[in-house]
Amino acid sequence: MTLSPPRAPALPDPTADRAEVLVVGGGNAGISLAARLRRDGWRDVVLVEPSPVHRYRPLLNYVGAGEASMRSLEKPMGRVVPDGVRWVRDAVASVDPAAKVVTTGRGRRLRYTTLVVCPGTQEDWEDTPGLQSAYTAGWATSTYVPSAAPLVWPALRGVRSGTVLFTVPPEPAPCAATALKPLLMACDAWRRAGVLDDLDVVLALPGEHVTEVPMADARLERAFERYGVRVLRGTRVARVDPVLRSVELTTSTGTVRLDDLAHAHVVPHYRGPRWVSDAGLGTPAGQVDVDPETLRSRASDAVWAIGDVAAMATSSSGGGLRKQVDVLAKNLTAVAKGRKLHHYDGFTVMPVTTSHRRLVLVERDRKGPRPRHLPVLRRFRPRRLTWLFDRYGLPVLYWHRILRGKV
């Protein structure tokens, strides 16, 4: 019998581990930016994202109000990765800005010319002891955690008496103001069911107001008063006792403890990935320290960041992200051609429901209220039209325009 000589190991493709533009993160930011870059003529774009599923996250709040299903907000990642973009199905383990190398969890080394960091933020369960156990026990949930979102509406619908806590997470958090959606939609449902007067509904805010836009906050304050919501301001969740169903809150004046809760919609605190700080790119909260106008890293000229993970002195939102994608795409081209950089003004949009099917769109930038980007829907008045646009219009726009780099 003749033995064949051992086969020589295959040599890696020398171009496979290099990228002109390496985009980390396959959420709204990463996919829409990659699509925009391809439309702008960039040929070598690589996307690093481990998840097999892409979610339109704003609909999670409607899942928590019984107005949407998880199927309506999820698609396979392979269906949304833009044509011509190479997808590395792995997570980032480390970044070396000096060598311009990203190392993945499976040990793959990816060299880049330009790195865009946009993986979003992640739940910091360690920052709130006991919260994850309370989620497991089932009496604490939130629409911000995809695995918990389908449990929110059955839990809230079943509450008929007792104390119910809702929290707005401190920054950095994904569009923190939208944490009011489950609260106000639930209050409206409880009122229609005739049980709202039997409930003590408590809202814990990290600051004095929700949006810092006076006209919008005045509307929301009237909604809190109408539903009898007890508002605790300047408050942060310190710890949770999953057995006693209690939550301890810290305020500027001391500690507040809520015991024997009927239910708690407690949004976890958030931080950026650990590798951001390990690479010397981050703030204490793990966000990328960028110039908030150009979106360029202060630590490395080859690194840029957008979305929740970027520290840019504004509230994160999908509406703001569309503006960031536009500015960043133009800036990458500007750098390549030696032109002047464009600036992001901090524009953001916060959609907040005030009842079962009415919603107010709050627009602002770093200077304050700026109702100019959505002229048809610009007034701070809750409307059914804005609710319909947020619930049904934006998802269509998202899947067919935004993720294709057309908006």
Tab-separated table of N, CA and C in Angstrom, residues 200-259:
chain	number	residue	atom	x	y	z
A	200	ASP	N	-49.635	51.368	43.949
A	200	ASP	CA	-48.668	52.425	44.250
A	200	ASP	C	-47.571	52.316	43.203
A	201	VAL	N	-47.649	53.173	42.175
A	201	VAL	CA	-46.696	53.123	41.071
A	201	VAL	C	-45.570	54.107	41.363
A	202	VAL	N	-44.350	53.603	41.399
A	202	VAL	CA	-43.184	54.409	41.753
A	202	VAL	C	-42.230	54.460	40.567
A	203	LEU	N	-41.753	55.663	40.259
A	203	LEU	CA	-40.766	55.856	39.197
A	203	LEU	C	-39.485	56.406	39.807
A	204	ALA	N	-38.363	55.746	39.523
A	204	ALA	CA	-37.053	56.217	39.992
A	204	ALA	C	-36.296	56.831	38.822
A	205	LEU	N	-36.038	58.140	38.915
A	205	LEU	CA	-35.323	58.874	37.866
A	205	LEU	C	-33.889	59.148	38.324
A	206	PRO	N	-32.896	59.022	37.433
A	206	PRO	CA	-31.518	59.326	37.830
A	206	PRO	C	-31.256	60.818	37.998
A	207	GLY	N	-32.085	61.659	37.360
A	207	GLY	CA	-31.936	63.102	37.475
A	207	GLY	C	-33.220	63.750	37.939
A	208	GLU	N	-33.312	65.064	37.761
A	208	GLU	CA	-34.532	65.767	38.151
A	208	GLU	C	-35.634	65.589	37.124
A	209	HIS	N	-35.251	65.531	35.853
A	209	HIS	CA	-36.217	65.422	34.772
A	209	HIS	C	-35.800	64.315	33.810
A	210	VAL	N	-36.690	63.990	32.883
A	210	VAL	CA	-36.448	62.878	31.974
A	210	VAL	C	-35.645	63.305	30.757
A	211	THR	N	-36.103	64.322	30.043
A	211	THR	CA	-35.503	64.689	28.765
A	211	THR	C	-34.674	65.965	28.813
A	212	GLU	N	-34.832	66.771	29.869
A	212	GLU	CA	-34.185	68.086	29.974
A	212	GLU	C	-34.664	69.045	28.887
A	213	VAL	N	-35.797	68.754	28.280
A	213	VAL	CA	-36.469	69.667	27.357
A	213	VAL	C	-37.724	70.152	28.079
A	214	PRO	N	-37.779	71.405	28.523
A	214	PRO	CA	-38.843	71.863	29.418
A	214	PRO	C	-40.259	71.561	28.941
A	215	MET	N	-40.575	71.821	27.683
A	215	MET	CA	-41.938	71.594	27.205
A	215	MET	C	-42.303	70.112	27.239
A	216	ALA	N	-41.360	69.265	26.862
A	216	ALA	CA	-41.614	67.828	26.886
A	216	ALA	C	-41.728	67.320	28.314
A	217	ASP	N	-40.831	67.773	29.188
A	217	ASP	CA	-40.884	67.327	30.578
A	217	ASP	C	-42.174	67.778	31.259
A	218	ALA	N	-42.670	68.949	30.900
A	218	ALA	CA	-43.940	69.404	31.469
A	218	ALA	C	-45.073	68.461	31.071
A	219	ARG	N	-45.075	68.010	29.830
A	219	ARG	CA	-46.080	67.045	29.385
A	219	ARG	C	-45.980	65.743	30.172
A	220	LEU	N	-44.757	65.284	30.354
A	220	LEU	CA	-44.563	64.028	31.076
A	220	LEU	C	-44.948	64.159	32.542
A	221	GLU	N	-44.638	65.302	33.144
A	221	GLU	CA	-45.022	65.518	34.544
A	221	GLU	C	-46.542	65.474	34.700
A	222	ARG	N	-47.258	66.041	33.731
A	222	ARG	CA	-48.718	65.981	33.792
A	222	ARG	C	-49.212	64.545	33.660
A	223	ALA	N	-48.526	63.749	32.849
A	223	ALA	CA	-48.900	62.337	32.722
A	223	ALA	C	-48.647	61.600	34.040
A	224	PHE	N	-47.518	61.867	34.697
A	224	PHE	CA	-47.243	61.238	35.991
A	224	PHE	C	-48.342	61.595	36.991
A	225	GLU	N	-48.731	62.870	37.010
A	225	GLU	CA	-49.770	63.319	37.938
A	225	GLU	C	-51.114	62.678	37.616
A	226	ARG	N	-51.423	62.568	36.344
A	226	ARG	CA	-52.707	61.989	35.934
A	226	ARG	C	-52.824	60.530	36.370
A	227	TYR	N	-51.723	59.806	36.309
A	227	TYR	CA	-51.751	58.390	36.686
A	227	TYR	C	-51.407	58.148	38.156
A	228	GLY	N	-51.075	59.215	38.880
A	228	GLY	CA	-50.741	59.052	40.287
A	228	GLY	C	-49.391	58.410	40.527
A	229	VAL	N	-48.457	58.625	39.616
A	229	VAL	CA	-47.125	58.034	39.745
A	229	VAL	C	-46.311	58.808	40.769
A	230	ARG	N	-45.729	58.100	41.711
A	230	ARG	CA	-44.851	58.712	42.713
A	230	ARG	C	-43.426	58.731	42.160
A	231	VAL	N	-42.882	59.940	41.978
A	231	VAL	CA	-41.587	60.090	41.316
A	231	VAL	C	-40.491	60.339	42.349
A	232	LEU	N	-39.447	59.511	42.316
A	232	LEU	CA	-38.255	59.691	43.145
A	232	LEU	C	-37.138	60.191	42.239
A	233	ARG	N	-36.631	61.384	42.529
A	233	ARG	CA	-35.664	62.023	41.636
A	233	ARG	C	-34.235	61.903	42.181
A	234	GLY	N	-33.277	61.979	41.269
A	234	GLY	CA	-31.883	61.848	41.662
A	234	GLY	C	-31.616	60.524	42.328
A	235	THR	N	-32.164	59.460	41.740
A	235	THR	CA	-32.178	58.154	42.393
A	235	THR	C	-31.472	57.110	41.545
A	236	ARG	N	-30.777	56.208	42.212
A	236	ARG	CA	-30.056	55.136	41.539
A	236	ARG	C	-30.318	53.824	42.278
A	237	VAL	N	-30.509	52.734	41.535
A	237	VAL	CA	-30.719	51.422	42.159
A	237	VAL	C	-29.380	50.942	42.710
A	238	ALA	N	-29.346	50.653	44.021
A	238	ALA	CA	-28.106	50.235	44.671
A	238	ALA	C	-27.999	48.719	44.764
A	239	ARG	N	-29.087	48.069	45.197
A	239	ARG	CA	-29.067	46.606	45.318
A	239	ARG	C	-30.479	46.082	45.348
A	240	VAL	N	-30.600	44.799	45.092
A	240	VAL	CA	-31.903	44.141	45.051
A	240	VAL	C	-31.835	42.884	45.913
A	241	ASP	N	-32.886	42.644	46.685
A	241	ASP	CA	-32.991	41.399	47.449
A	241	ASP	C	-33.984	40.498	46.727
A	242	PRO	N	-33.508	39.479	46.015
A	242	PRO	CA	-34.410	38.663	45.205
A	242	PRO	C	-35.371	37.818	46.025
A	243	VAL	N	-35.048	37.551	47.293
A	243	VAL	CA	-35.910	36.726	48.146
A	243	VAL	C	-37.015	37.568	48.773
A	244	LEU	N	-36.660	38.737	49.300
A	244	LEU	CA	-37.642	39.601	49.955
A	244	LEU	C	-38.374	40.510	48.970
A	245	ARG	N	-38.026	40.419	47.691
A	245	ARG	CA	-38.644	41.244	46.648
A	245	ARG	C	-38.544	42.724	46.998
A	246	SER	N	-37.343	43.137	47.342
A	246	SER	CA	-37.125	44.521	47.735
A	246	SER	C	-36.020	45.145	46.891
A	247	VAL	N	-36.095	46.471	46.749
A	247	VAL	CA	-35.101	47.227	45.990
A	247	VAL	C	-34.645	48.393	46.842
A	248	GLU	N	-33.348	48.554	46.956
A	248	GLU	CA	-32.776	49.672	47.701
A	248	GLU	C	-32.302	50.732	46.721
A	249	LEU	N	-32.736	51.960	46.932
A	249	LEU	CA	-32.401	53.080	46.067
A	249	LEU	C	-31.586	54.101	46.842
A	250	THR	N	-30.570	54.642	46.219
A	250	THR	CA	-29.805	55.722	46.840
A	250	THR	C	-30.204	57.042	46.198
A	251	THR	N	-30.350	58.055	47.040
A	251	THR	CA	-30.698	59.395	46.580
A	251	THR	C	-29.687	60.380	47.147
A	252	SER	N	-29.837	61.622	46.774
A	252	SER	CA	-28.926	62.654	47.277
A	252	SER	C	-29.116	62.898	48.773
A	253	THR	N	-30.248	62.479	49.294
A	253	THR	CA	-30.537	62.725	50.720
A	253	THR	C	-30.485	61.466	51.572
A	254	GLY	N	-30.243	60.321	50.971
A	254	GLY	CA	-30.192	59.100	51.762
A	254	GLY	C	-30.604	57.871	50.968
A	255	THR	N	-31.202	56.917	51.666
A	255	THR	CA	-31.564	55.635	51.075
A	255	THR	C	-33.068	55.417	51.180
A	256	VAL	N	-33.651	54.882	50.114
A	256	VAL	CA	-35.067	54.516	50.095
A	256	VAL	C	-35.146	53.025	49.797
A	257	ARG	N	-35.927	52.310	50.584
A	257	ARG	CA	-36.082	50.870	50.382
A	257	ARG	C	-37.553	50.557	50.121
A	258	LEU	N	-37.815	49.891	49.019
A	258	LEU	CA	-39.170	49.464	48.675
A	258	LEU	C	-39.257	47.958	48.876
A	259	ASP	N	-40.151	47.533	49.766
A	259	ASP	CA	-40.257	46.119	50.135
A	259	ASP	C	-41.498	45.471	49.545
